[in-house]
Short mmCIF file of C-alpha atoms in Angstrom, two decimals:
data_model
loop_
_atom_site.label_atom_id
_atom_site.label_comp_id
_atom_site.label_asym_id
_atom_site.label_seq_id
_atom_site.Cartn_x
_atom_site.Cartn_y
_atom_site.Cartn_z
CA MET A 17 -23.27 -7.11 45.15
CA LEU A 18 -22.32 -10.78 45.24
CA GLU A 19 -25.32 -11.76 43.15
CA SER A 20 -24.29 -9.11 40.62
CA LEU A 21 -20.70 -10.38 40.53
CA ARG A 22 -22.03 -13.78 39.47
CA GLY A 23 -22.79 -12.35 36.03
CA LEU A 24 -19.26 -11.31 35.04
CA GLY A 25 -19.23 -13.82 32.20
CA TYR A 26 -17.13 -16.75 33.38
CA THR A 27 -17.58 -20.16 31.85
CA THR A 28 -16.85 -23.24 33.97
CA ALA A 29 -13.53 -23.59 32.14
CA THR A 30 -12.39 -20.00 32.64
CA ALA A 31 -13.54 -20.08 36.27
CA LEU A 32 -11.49 -23.20 36.99
CA ALA A 33 -8.50 -21.62 35.25
CA ASP A 34 -8.71 -18.76 37.77
CA ILE A 35 -8.72 -21.23 40.66
CA ILE A 36 -5.68 -23.00 39.20
CA ASP A 37 -3.93 -19.63 38.88
CA ASN A 38 -4.15 -19.37 42.67
CA SER A 39 -2.67 -22.86 43.00
CA ILE A 40 0.26 -21.93 40.76
CA GLY A 41 0.74 -18.73 42.76
CA ALA A 42 1.03 -20.92 45.88
CA ASP A 43 3.88 -22.90 44.23
CA ALA A 44 1.77 -25.98 43.56
CA THR A 45 3.34 -28.58 41.27
CA GLU A 46 0.27 -30.83 41.13
CA VAL A 47 -3.37 -29.85 40.73
CA ASP A 48 -6.26 -32.32 40.63
CA VAL A 49 -9.73 -31.29 39.41
CA GLN A 50 -12.62 -33.63 40.12
CA PHE A 51 -16.13 -33.49 38.69
CA HIS A 52 -18.61 -35.43 40.83
CA TRP A 53 -22.11 -36.12 39.51
CA ASP A 54 -24.93 -36.42 42.01
CA GLY A 55 -27.81 -34.54 40.44
CA PRO A 56 -28.48 -31.25 42.28
CA ASN A 57 -25.89 -32.32 44.89
CA SER A 58 -23.08 -32.50 42.33
CA TRP A 59 -19.81 -30.78 43.13
CA ILE A 60 -16.47 -29.80 41.65
CA ARG A 61 -13.27 -29.90 43.68
CA VAL A 62 -9.77 -28.55 43.03
CA VAL A 63 -6.91 -29.96 45.13
CA ASP A 64 -3.36 -28.62 44.99
CA ASN A 65 -0.12 -29.35 46.81
CA GLY A 66 0.89 -25.70 47.18
CA THR A 67 2.23 -24.07 50.33
CA GLY A 68 -1.23 -23.75 51.83
CA MET A 69 -2.60 -21.01 54.11
CA ASN A 70 -2.91 -20.40 57.82
CA ASP A 71 -6.04 -18.98 59.42
CA ALA A 72 -5.21 -15.31 58.80
CA GLU A 73 -4.13 -15.93 55.21
CA LEU A 74 -7.27 -17.90 54.42
CA GLU A 75 -9.48 -15.19 55.87
CA THR A 76 -7.72 -12.65 53.66
CA ALA A 77 -8.09 -14.88 50.62
CA MET A 78 -11.83 -15.22 51.24
CA ARG A 79 -12.28 -11.46 51.51
CA LEU A 80 -13.48 -9.63 48.41
CA GLY A 81 -10.89 -7.31 46.89
CA ALA A 82 -8.02 -8.67 48.95
CA LYS A 83 -5.47 -6.99 46.67
CA ASP A 84 -5.03 -3.50 45.29
CA PRO A 85 -4.61 -4.02 41.51
CA ARG A 86 -2.25 -1.00 41.45
CA ALA A 87 0.14 -2.54 43.98
CA GLY A 88 3.40 -4.12 42.91
CA ARG A 89 3.41 -7.89 42.68
CA HIS A 90 5.88 -10.72 42.48
CA ALA A 91 7.01 -11.33 38.90
CA THR A 92 5.36 -14.78 38.84
CA ASP A 93 2.05 -13.68 40.39
CA LEU A 94 -0.91 -14.58 38.15
CA GLY A 95 -3.51 -12.59 40.10
CA ARG A 96 -4.28 -8.91 40.12
CA PHE A 97 -7.59 -7.96 41.71
CA GLY A 98 -7.79 -10.35 44.64
CA MET A 99 -11.22 -11.33 43.32
CA GLY A 100 -10.63 -14.45 41.23
CA LEU A 101 -11.30 -17.10 43.88
CA LYS A 102 -14.62 -15.56 44.84
CA THR A 103 -15.97 -14.27 41.52
CA ALA A 104 -14.94 -17.40 39.62
CA SER A 105 -16.53 -19.65 42.23
CA PHE A 106 -19.74 -17.64 42.63
CA SER A 107 -20.18 -17.59 38.85
CA GLN A 108 -20.73 -21.36 39.02
CA ALA A 109 -21.92 -22.19 42.55
CA ARG A 110 -23.72 -20.71 45.55
CA ARG A 111 -21.51 -22.40 48.10
CA LEU A 112 -17.72 -22.05 48.22
CA THR A 113 -15.64 -23.98 50.73
CA VAL A 114 -11.88 -23.60 51.03
CA ALA A 115 -9.78 -25.83 53.30
CA SER A 116 -6.05 -25.41 53.61
CA ARG A 117 -3.04 -26.26 55.69
CA ARG A 118 0.56 -25.18 55.91
CA ALA A 119 3.36 -27.60 56.67
CA ASP A 120 3.44 -28.53 60.37
CA GLN A 121 0.20 -26.60 61.03
CA GLY A 122 -3.42 -27.59 61.45
CA THR A 123 -6.20 -27.44 58.88
CA VAL A 124 -8.25 -24.28 58.50
CA CYS A 125 -11.57 -24.16 56.63
CA LEU A 126 -13.90 -21.29 55.71
CA ARG A 127 -17.11 -21.23 53.68
CA TRP A 128 -19.19 -18.73 51.79
CA ASP A 129 -22.87 -19.64 51.40
CA LEU A 130 -24.88 -17.23 49.27
CA ASP A 131 -28.19 -18.71 50.41
CA ARG A 132 -27.31 -18.05 54.05
CA LEU A 133 -26.00 -14.63 53.14
CA ALA A 134 -29.32 -13.82 51.49
CA GLU A 135 -31.03 -14.52 54.79
CA GLY A 136 -29.34 -11.39 56.14
CA ILE A 137 -28.16 -12.89 59.42
CA ALA A 138 -27.62 -10.00 61.83
CA GLY A 139 -27.32 -7.73 58.80
CA GLY A 140 -23.73 -8.89 58.29
CA TRP A 141 -21.63 -11.00 55.94
CA PRO A 142 -21.47 -14.39 57.62
CA LEU A 143 -18.33 -16.34 56.73
CA PHE A 144 -18.72 -19.80 58.20
CA GLU A 145 -16.05 -22.06 59.59
CA GLY A 146 -15.85 -25.67 58.42
CA PRO A 147 -17.61 -27.47 55.60
CA HIS A 148 -21.37 -27.56 55.20
CA PRO A 149 -22.95 -30.34 57.30
CA GLY A 150 -22.87 -33.48 55.19
CA SER A 151 -19.99 -32.27 53.01
CA GLU A 152 -17.19 -33.24 55.35
CA GLY A 153 -16.16 -36.13 53.09
CA VAL A 154 -15.63 -33.80 50.14
CA VAL A 155 -13.15 -31.69 52.12
CA PHE A 156 -11.60 -34.57 54.07
CA PRO A 157 -8.59 -35.21 51.73
CA VAL A 158 -6.91 -32.09 53.14
CA GLU A 159 -6.32 -33.98 56.39
CA ALA A 160 -4.10 -36.48 54.59
CA MET A 161 -1.98 -33.75 52.98
CA SER A 162 1.20 -32.34 54.48
CA HIS A 163 0.35 -28.99 52.89
CA GLY A 164 -1.96 -27.69 50.20
CA THR A 165 -5.42 -26.30 49.53
CA ILE A 166 -8.83 -27.66 48.54
CA VAL A 167 -11.50 -25.56 46.84
CA VAL A 168 -15.01 -27.02 46.64
CA TRP A 169 -18.01 -25.76 44.67
CA GLU A 170 -21.45 -26.93 45.78
CA CYS A 171 -25.01 -25.89 44.95
CA MET A 172 -23.89 -25.36 41.35
CA ASP A 173 -27.03 -23.67 40.08
CA ARG A 174 -25.20 -22.19 37.08
CA VAL A 175 -23.91 -25.61 36.03
CA VAL A 176 -26.56 -28.18 36.99
CA THR A 177 -29.53 -26.46 35.40
CA GLN A 178 -32.85 -27.97 34.37
CA GLY A 179 -32.28 -30.90 32.00
CA PHE A 180 -28.59 -31.27 32.92
CA VAL A 181 -27.73 -34.98 33.14
CA ALA A 182 -24.69 -37.17 33.86
CA GLN A 183 -23.54 -37.14 30.22
CA ASP A 184 -23.58 -33.35 30.30
CA MET A 185 -21.19 -33.47 33.25
CA ILE A 186 -18.87 -35.75 31.25
CA ASP A 187 -19.05 -33.41 28.26
CA LEU A 188 -18.37 -30.44 30.54
CA ALA A 189 -15.27 -32.12 31.96
CA ASP A 190 -14.02 -32.75 28.41
CA ALA A 191 -14.58 -29.10 27.42
CA VAL A 192 -12.77 -27.92 30.54
CA GLU A 193 -9.86 -30.24 29.77
CA ARG A 194 -9.50 -28.77 26.27
CA HIS A 195 -9.50 -25.24 27.66
CA LEU A 196 -7.00 -25.95 30.43
CA ALA A 197 -4.74 -27.86 28.01
CA MET A 198 -4.56 -24.65 25.98
CA THR A 199 -4.41 -22.14 28.85
CA PHE A 200 -1.57 -23.77 30.78
CA HIS A 201 0.23 -25.65 27.98
CA ARG A 202 3.51 -23.79 28.48
CA LEU A 203 3.56 -24.74 32.15
CA PHE A 204 3.43 -28.48 31.56
CA ASP A 205 4.95 -28.78 28.10
CA GLY A 206 8.36 -30.47 27.82
CA SER A 207 10.96 -31.78 30.22
CA GLY A 208 11.06 -28.57 32.26
CA SER A 209 7.36 -28.62 33.09
CA LEU A 210 6.30 -26.76 36.21
CA LEU A 211 2.89 -28.32 36.69
CA VAL A 212 1.06 -31.64 36.54
CA LEU A 213 -2.66 -31.12 35.98
CA ARG A 214 -5.24 -33.89 36.22
CA ILE A 215 -8.98 -34.02 35.60
CA ASN A 216 -10.79 -36.94 37.24
CA GLY A 217 -7.43 -38.63 37.68
CA ARG A 218 -6.40 -38.29 34.02
CA LYS A 219 -3.32 -36.23 33.22
CA VAL A 220 -4.05 -33.28 30.96
CA GLN A 221 -1.85 -33.19 27.86
CA PRO A 222 -0.71 -29.76 26.64
CA TRP A 223 -2.12 -28.27 23.45
CA ASP A 224 0.56 -26.36 21.56
CA PRO A 225 -1.07 -23.72 19.30
CA PHE A 226 2.14 -23.21 17.34
CA MET A 227 3.12 -26.79 16.42
CA LEU A 228 6.69 -25.99 17.43
CA GLY A 229 9.31 -27.78 15.37
CA HIS A 230 6.92 -29.28 12.81
CA PRO A 231 8.83 -29.73 9.52
CA GLY A 232 5.86 -28.57 7.45
CA LYS A 233 5.68 -25.09 9.02
CA ALA A 234 6.18 -22.23 6.62
CA MET A 235 7.38 -19.80 9.28
CA GLU A 236 8.66 -19.92 12.84
CA SER A 237 10.41 -16.63 13.51
CA THR A 238 13.06 -15.93 16.07
CA GLU A 239 11.85 -14.27 19.24
CA MET A 240 11.53 -10.51 18.76
CA ARG A 241 11.48 -7.72 21.32
CA LEU A 242 9.36 -4.65 20.77
CA LEU A 243 10.96 -1.23 21.07
CA ASN A 244 10.11 0.80 24.18
CA ALA A 245 8.50 -2.19 25.86
CA THR A 246 10.42 -3.93 28.63
CA GLY A 247 9.80 -7.65 28.94
CA LEU A 248 7.52 -7.87 25.90
CA ASN A 249 8.47 -10.59 23.39
CA VAL A 250 6.86 -11.69 20.12
CA GLN A 251 7.24 -14.79 17.95
CA ALA A 252 5.38 -15.26 14.65
CA HIS A 253 4.22 -18.64 13.33
CA VAL A 254 2.61 -19.85 10.11
CA LEU A 255 1.29 -23.38 10.57
CA PRO A 256 1.47 -26.13 7.93
CA HIS A 257 -1.24 -26.41 5.30
CA ARG A 258 -3.66 -29.28 5.84
CA ASP A 259 -2.05 -31.18 2.96
CA MET A 260 1.10 -31.50 5.08
CA LEU A 261 -0.68 -32.82 8.17
CA SER A 262 -1.99 -36.22 9.14
CA ALA A 263 -5.67 -36.49 10.03
CA LEU A 264 -4.79 -36.59 13.74
CA GLU A 265 -2.46 -33.58 13.46
CA LEU A 266 -5.11 -31.65 11.53
CA GLU A 267 -7.79 -32.30 14.13
CA ARG A 268 -5.55 -31.50 17.10
CA ALA A 269 -4.03 -28.33 15.64
CA ALA A 270 -7.52 -26.88 15.09
CA GLY A 271 -7.77 -26.19 18.83
CA PRO A 272 -10.87 -25.88 21.00
CA ALA A 273 -12.52 -23.24 18.78
CA GLY A 274 -11.48 -24.49 15.32
CA TRP A 275 -8.93 -23.34 12.76
CA THR A 276 -10.51 -20.03 11.77
CA SER A 277 -11.26 -18.86 15.31
CA GLN A 278 -7.81 -19.78 16.65
CA GLN A 279 -5.86 -17.47 14.32
CA GLY A 280 -4.22 -14.28 15.56
CA PHE A 281 -2.42 -13.20 18.71
CA TYR A 282 -1.87 -15.45 21.73
CA ILE A 283 -1.12 -13.27 24.73
CA TYR A 284 0.70 -14.82 27.69
CA ARG A 285 1.58 -13.56 31.13
CA ASN A 286 4.10 -15.67 33.02
CA ARG A 287 3.54 -18.45 30.44
CA ARG A 288 -0.18 -18.50 31.26
CA LEU A 289 -2.40 -17.90 28.21
CA LEU A 290 -4.74 -14.91 28.58
CA VAL A 291 -6.07 -14.33 25.06
CA ALA A 292 -6.29 -17.15 22.49
CA GLY A 293 -6.56 -15.67 19.02
CA GLY A 294 -7.94 -12.52 17.47
CA TRP A 295 -6.27 -9.50 15.90
CA LEU A 296 -6.48 -7.06 18.85
CA GLY A 297 -8.38 -4.44 16.87
CA LEU A 298 -5.53 -4.04 14.37
CA GLY A 299 -5.97 -3.65 10.63
CA GLU A 300 -4.93 -1.84 7.46
CA ARG A 301 -6.27 0.98 5.33
CA GLY A 302 -8.96 1.87 7.83
CA ARG A 303 -10.39 -1.66 8.05
CA LEU A 304 -10.05 -3.96 11.04
CA TRP A 305 -8.80 -7.47 10.41
CA THR A 306 -11.31 -10.24 10.99
CA ARG A 307 -10.78 -13.96 11.46
CA ASP A 308 -11.15 -15.43 7.99
CA GLU A 309 -10.23 -18.58 6.12
CA ALA A 310 -7.35 -17.08 4.18
CA HIS A 311 -5.36 -16.29 7.34
CA ARG A 312 -6.29 -19.30 9.44
CA LEU A 313 -2.67 -20.52 9.59
CA ALA A 314 -1.32 -17.33 11.22
CA ARG A 315 -0.66 -17.45 14.98
CA ILE A 316 1.53 -15.01 16.91
CA ARG A 317 2.85 -15.55 20.44
CA LEU A 318 3.05 -12.42 22.58
CA ASP A 319 4.48 -12.42 26.12
CA ILE A 320 3.75 -9.51 28.45
CA PRO A 321 4.95 -8.99 32.05
CA ASN A 322 2.35 -8.77 34.81
CA SER A 323 3.40 -5.16 35.37
CA ALA A 324 1.73 -4.35 32.02
CA ASP A 325 -1.79 -5.51 32.99
CA ALA A 326 -3.24 -2.04 33.35
CA GLU A 327 -1.58 -0.71 30.19
CA TRP A 328 -2.90 -3.68 28.20
CA LYS A 329 -6.35 -3.40 29.83
CA ILE A 330 -6.41 -7.03 30.99
CA ASN A 331 -9.91 -7.63 32.34
CA ILE A 332 -10.82 -9.49 35.52
CA LEU A 333 -11.64 -12.63 33.50
CA LYS A 334 -8.16 -12.57 31.92
CA SER A 335 -9.81 -12.96 28.54
CA THR A 336 -9.44 -9.63 26.73
CA ALA A 337 -6.55 -7.28 26.05
CA SER A 338 -5.93 -4.08 24.11
CA PRO A 339 -2.40 -3.12 23.04
CA PRO A 340 -1.12 0.32 24.06
CA LEU A 341 -1.27 2.92 21.30
CA ARG A 342 2.52 3.32 21.27
CA LEU A 343 3.00 -0.37 20.36
CA ARG A 344 0.25 -0.80 17.81
CA SER A 345 2.34 0.12 14.75
CA GLN A 346 5.03 -2.47 15.61
CA LEU A 347 2.43 -5.18 16.23
CA GLN A 348 0.62 -4.23 13.02
CA ARG A 349 3.79 -4.70 10.95
CA ILE A 350 4.53 -8.10 12.49
CA ALA A 351 0.94 -9.24 12.07
CA SER A 352 0.72 -7.99 8.48
CA ASP A 353 3.84 -9.91 7.46
CA THR A 354 2.60 -13.06 9.21
CA ARG A 355 -0.84 -12.78 7.60
CA ASP A 356 0.70 -12.32 4.14
CA ARG A 357 2.82 -15.44 4.54
CA ALA A 358 -0.14 -17.40 5.88
CA ARG A 359 -2.29 -16.35 2.95
CA THR A 360 0.41 -17.46 0.49
CA VAL A 361 0.66 -20.87 2.15
CA PHE A 362 -3.13 -21.20 2.19
CA ALA A 363 -3.44 -20.22 -1.47
CA HIS A 364 -0.64 -22.52 -2.67
CA ARG A 365 -1.52 -25.44 -0.40
CA GLY A 366 1.64 -25.41 1.67
CA ARG A 367 4.15 -24.07 -0.81
CA LEU A 368 5.78 -20.83 0.27
CA LEU A 369 6.03 -19.68 -3.34
CA PRO A 370 4.29 -20.69 -6.54
CA SER A 371 6.45 -22.85 -8.74
CA ALA A 372 6.56 -20.32 -11.57
CA GLY A 373 9.87 -19.51 -13.20
CA GLY A 374 13.29 -21.01 -12.89
CA LYS A 375 13.85 -20.09 -9.22
CA ALA A 376 12.07 -23.14 -7.94
CA GLY A 377 13.11 -25.22 -10.94
CA GLY A 378 9.55 -26.34 -11.57
CA MET A 379 6.94 -25.72 -14.23
CA PRO A 380 4.86 -22.53 -14.15
CA ASP A 381 1.50 -22.70 -12.41
CA LEU A 382 -1.37 -23.64 -14.69
CA TRP A 383 -3.44 -20.70 -13.40
CA ASP A 384 -2.41 -17.04 -13.44
CA ALA A 385 -4.13 -14.38 -11.33
CA VAL A 386 -4.66 -11.17 -13.32
CA LYS A 387 -5.55 -8.05 -11.33
CA THR A 388 -7.27 -5.13 -13.02
CA ARG A 389 -9.35 -2.16 -11.90
CA LYS A 390 -12.44 -4.31 -12.29
CA GLY A 391 -11.07 -6.98 -9.96
CA THR A 392 -9.09 -10.22 -10.12
CA SER A 393 -9.61 -12.75 -12.90
CA TYR A 394 -7.98 -16.14 -13.44
CA ARG A 395 -6.37 -17.25 -16.69
CA ILE A 396 -4.91 -20.56 -17.85
CA SER A 397 -1.23 -19.96 -18.49
CA ARG A 398 -0.33 -20.21 -22.17
CA GLU A 399 3.29 -20.63 -20.99
CA HIS A 400 2.55 -23.91 -19.26
CA ASP A 401 4.49 -26.62 -21.11
CA LEU A 402 1.56 -28.94 -21.71
CA VAL A 403 -0.76 -26.12 -22.83
CA ALA A 404 1.90 -24.71 -25.16
CA SER A 405 2.61 -28.18 -26.56
CA LEU A 406 -1.06 -28.86 -27.28
CA LEU A 407 -1.56 -25.48 -28.97
CA ASP A 408 1.50 -26.04 -31.17
CA ARG A 409 0.18 -29.42 -32.28
CA ALA A 410 -3.46 -28.33 -32.59
CA GLY A 411 -3.28 -27.31 -36.25
CA PRO A 412 -6.73 -26.22 -37.50
CA LEU A 413 -8.21 -26.96 -34.05
CA LYS A 414 -6.12 -24.24 -32.40
CA PRO A 415 -8.86 -21.52 -32.59
CA ASP A 416 -11.35 -23.94 -31.04
CA MET A 417 -8.89 -24.85 -28.30
CA LEU A 418 -8.25 -21.19 -27.50
CA ALA A 419 -12.01 -20.61 -27.42
CA LEU A 420 -12.39 -23.54 -25.03
CA LEU A 421 -9.69 -22.14 -22.74
CA ARG A 422 -11.45 -18.76 -22.67
CA LEU A 423 -14.76 -20.45 -21.92
CA VAL A 424 -13.21 -22.32 -18.99
CA GLU A 425 -11.56 -19.13 -17.72
CA GLU A 426 -14.80 -17.14 -17.84
CA SER A 427 -16.89 -19.83 -16.18
CA VAL A 428 -14.75 -20.69 -13.15
CA PRO A 429 -17.34 -20.80 -10.31
CA VAL A 430 -15.34 -18.48 -8.03
CA GLN A 431 -18.30 -17.41 -5.91
CA ARG A 432 -19.53 -20.98 -5.45
CA ILE A 433 -16.04 -22.17 -4.45
CA TRP A 434 -15.79 -19.35 -1.94
CA LEU A 435 -19.22 -20.07 -0.48
CA ASP A 436 -18.55 -23.80 -0.25
CA THR A 437 -15.24 -23.08 1.47
CA ALA A 438 -16.86 -20.71 3.98
CA GLU A 439 -19.76 -23.02 4.72
CA ASP A 440 -17.66 -26.18 5.01
CA ARG A 441 -14.96 -24.33 7.01
CA ASP A 442 -12.37 -26.08 4.87
CA THR A 443 -10.64 -25.83 1.52
CA PRO A 444 -11.85 -27.92 -1.42
CA SER A 445 -9.78 -30.97 -2.32
CA THR A 446 -7.36 -30.30 -5.18
CA GLY A 447 -3.88 -31.32 -6.25
CA PHE A 448 -4.78 -35.03 -6.61
CA THR A 449 -5.08 -35.27 -2.80
CA ALA A 450 -7.81 -37.90 -3.06
CA ALA A 451 -6.71 -39.48 -6.35
CA LYS A 452 -5.37 -42.96 -6.94
CA GLU A 453 -1.93 -43.38 -8.49
CA ASP A 454 -3.43 -44.49 -11.81
CA ASP A 455 -5.34 -41.20 -12.00
CA VAL A 456 -2.09 -39.28 -11.50
CA ARG A 457 -0.06 -41.31 -13.99
CA GLN A 458 -1.90 -40.15 -17.14
CA PRO A 459 -1.51 -36.35 -16.71
CA LEU A 460 2.01 -36.92 -15.40
CA SER A 461 2.94 -38.86 -18.55
CA ALA A 462 1.43 -36.16 -20.78
CA LEU A 463 3.48 -33.48 -19.03
CA PHE A 464 6.63 -35.58 -19.31
CA ARG A 465 6.14 -36.02 -23.04
CA ALA A 466 5.50 -32.27 -23.47
CA LEU A 467 8.70 -31.41 -21.63
CA VAL A 468 10.83 -33.80 -23.70
CA ILE A 469 9.25 -33.45 -27.14
CA HIS A 470 8.06 -29.84 -27.09
CA SER A 471 10.37 -28.12 -24.61
CA GLY A 472 13.48 -30.03 -25.66
CA LEU A 473 14.55 -31.29 -22.25
CA THR A 474 16.35 -34.57 -21.73
CA GLU A 475 14.39 -37.25 -19.94
CA GLU A 476 16.49 -36.73 -16.81
CA GLU A 477 15.90 -32.95 -16.91
CA ALA A 478 12.17 -33.51 -17.39
CA ARG A 479 11.97 -35.84 -14.40
CA GLU A 480 13.93 -33.36 -12.29
CA ARG A 481 11.57 -30.55 -13.26
CA LEU A 482 8.47 -32.60 -12.46
CA LEU A 483 9.90 -33.39 -9.02
CA ARG A 484 9.96 -29.63 -8.43
CA THR A 485 6.42 -29.08 -9.71
CA HIS A 486 3.31 -29.12 -7.54
CA PRO A 487 1.58 -31.51 -6.98
CA PHE A 488 3.82 -34.10 -8.63
CA GLU A 489 6.60 -33.64 -6.07
CA ARG A 490 4.45 -35.91 -3.88
CA TYR A 491 4.82 -38.81 -6.31
CA PRO A 492 8.60 -39.36 -6.65
CA ALA A 493 8.19 -43.06 -7.44
CA LEU A 494 5.86 -42.35 -10.37
CA VAL A 495 8.19 -39.63 -11.66
CA ALA A 496 11.23 -41.92 -11.39
CA ASP A 497 9.49 -44.55 -13.57
CA LEU A 498 8.82 -42.12 -16.41
CA THR A 499 10.56 -42.87 -19.71
CA LEU A 500 9.58 -41.78 -23.19
CA LYS A 501 9.64 -45.28 -24.70
CA ASP A 502 6.80 -46.36 -22.36
CA ILE A 503 4.60 -43.44 -23.40
CA PRO A 504 2.78 -44.00 -26.69
CA SER A 505 2.89 -41.08 -29.10
CA LYS A 506 -0.39 -39.56 -30.17
#
């Protein structure tokens, strides 16, 4: 049975998160994870300063199925099955040693050894006292602690496989750090942090999926409560477009799995992240939503109480969830609104609304989307001030100019743009994002002249309108310098 339980599907990161859950449940405020490389004798150790365990409590903790998942639990309890310590550890290692001590009590230490268990000693389940001979130094720090627990993994056959080298251990520690920074970010984020987490002595910095408080965010809703669901809260977020982020912000906000994979619902229990992204099997018009580029900026925080584990079908790995049928319509409405807003921001490169019409005070978009039964086509707006000005002044060339516009409209490489976007996992560069100021000045001057000469605006009105027009709102200094006398007539 134990050999079968090793195949539940833990990664090293998710397994360590389960061990840390136990530390948090024991009121630990500091947890230290250490990766030690020594070839096949490598080990991983987790040390916490929690309340610790006495002999009877440790024996219970080492027993499989120590809890009934149907039993009531403390509101802050992160466990459910009483299996996490064992299944998480056995998924990575064949030897599990746990040493612990309560305040003013002696140290207790028990060890599971799957190799010894396989020997079938007396047909029983031998649970050994003390560390494995030669491993005393790994467990020794517990003696210097006033209270706390140490968990040690040895014989890590699922980690140190053939070809695994020291650099792989370093890379593994980095991957674990990224996962734990995401999983526990709400427990050590801000001045009221409940936990200090270190990996190889380095403090783990929280990863906030929602970029709380960022001025470029298009949406950060108030916290909502679902009807007929006690203790269940939702908050919707639409992250800033990449054009509004620095290179460092863009890289960090992508998260461990990347922008597209990190979209969707983030389900928390007691501020501990269970599910990071995905649309929970929701959708519209008979089709399930998938993680796609257009909705990559949508992230929704969902808090559930631990009393809802069974109803939400939280699995033993704390990695999957399924919303109850009675709540799906409410979640679908929230998600649909968030996805729509995210798609608008994605399509307009950070602007909540296109600049068309007088509401925004800017010029109309150059491109119009025209939807018909045959699909969506894209047309150059004849209402755009510069286009209208050129057509008015075209004279006998007007038919040729209209023909050129139609040719451009009919040859936009939509499929190629879409494929390039999907393959590169990023949006193509537009809006003068990579242009020098001199490259921006010429079209800006042409637009300014069209607004003053053709549209009849004053120079001040024209400058004001350009400051409200994408992408020229990013160049206020260039707009402020515009004056008709410096622009040669043509």
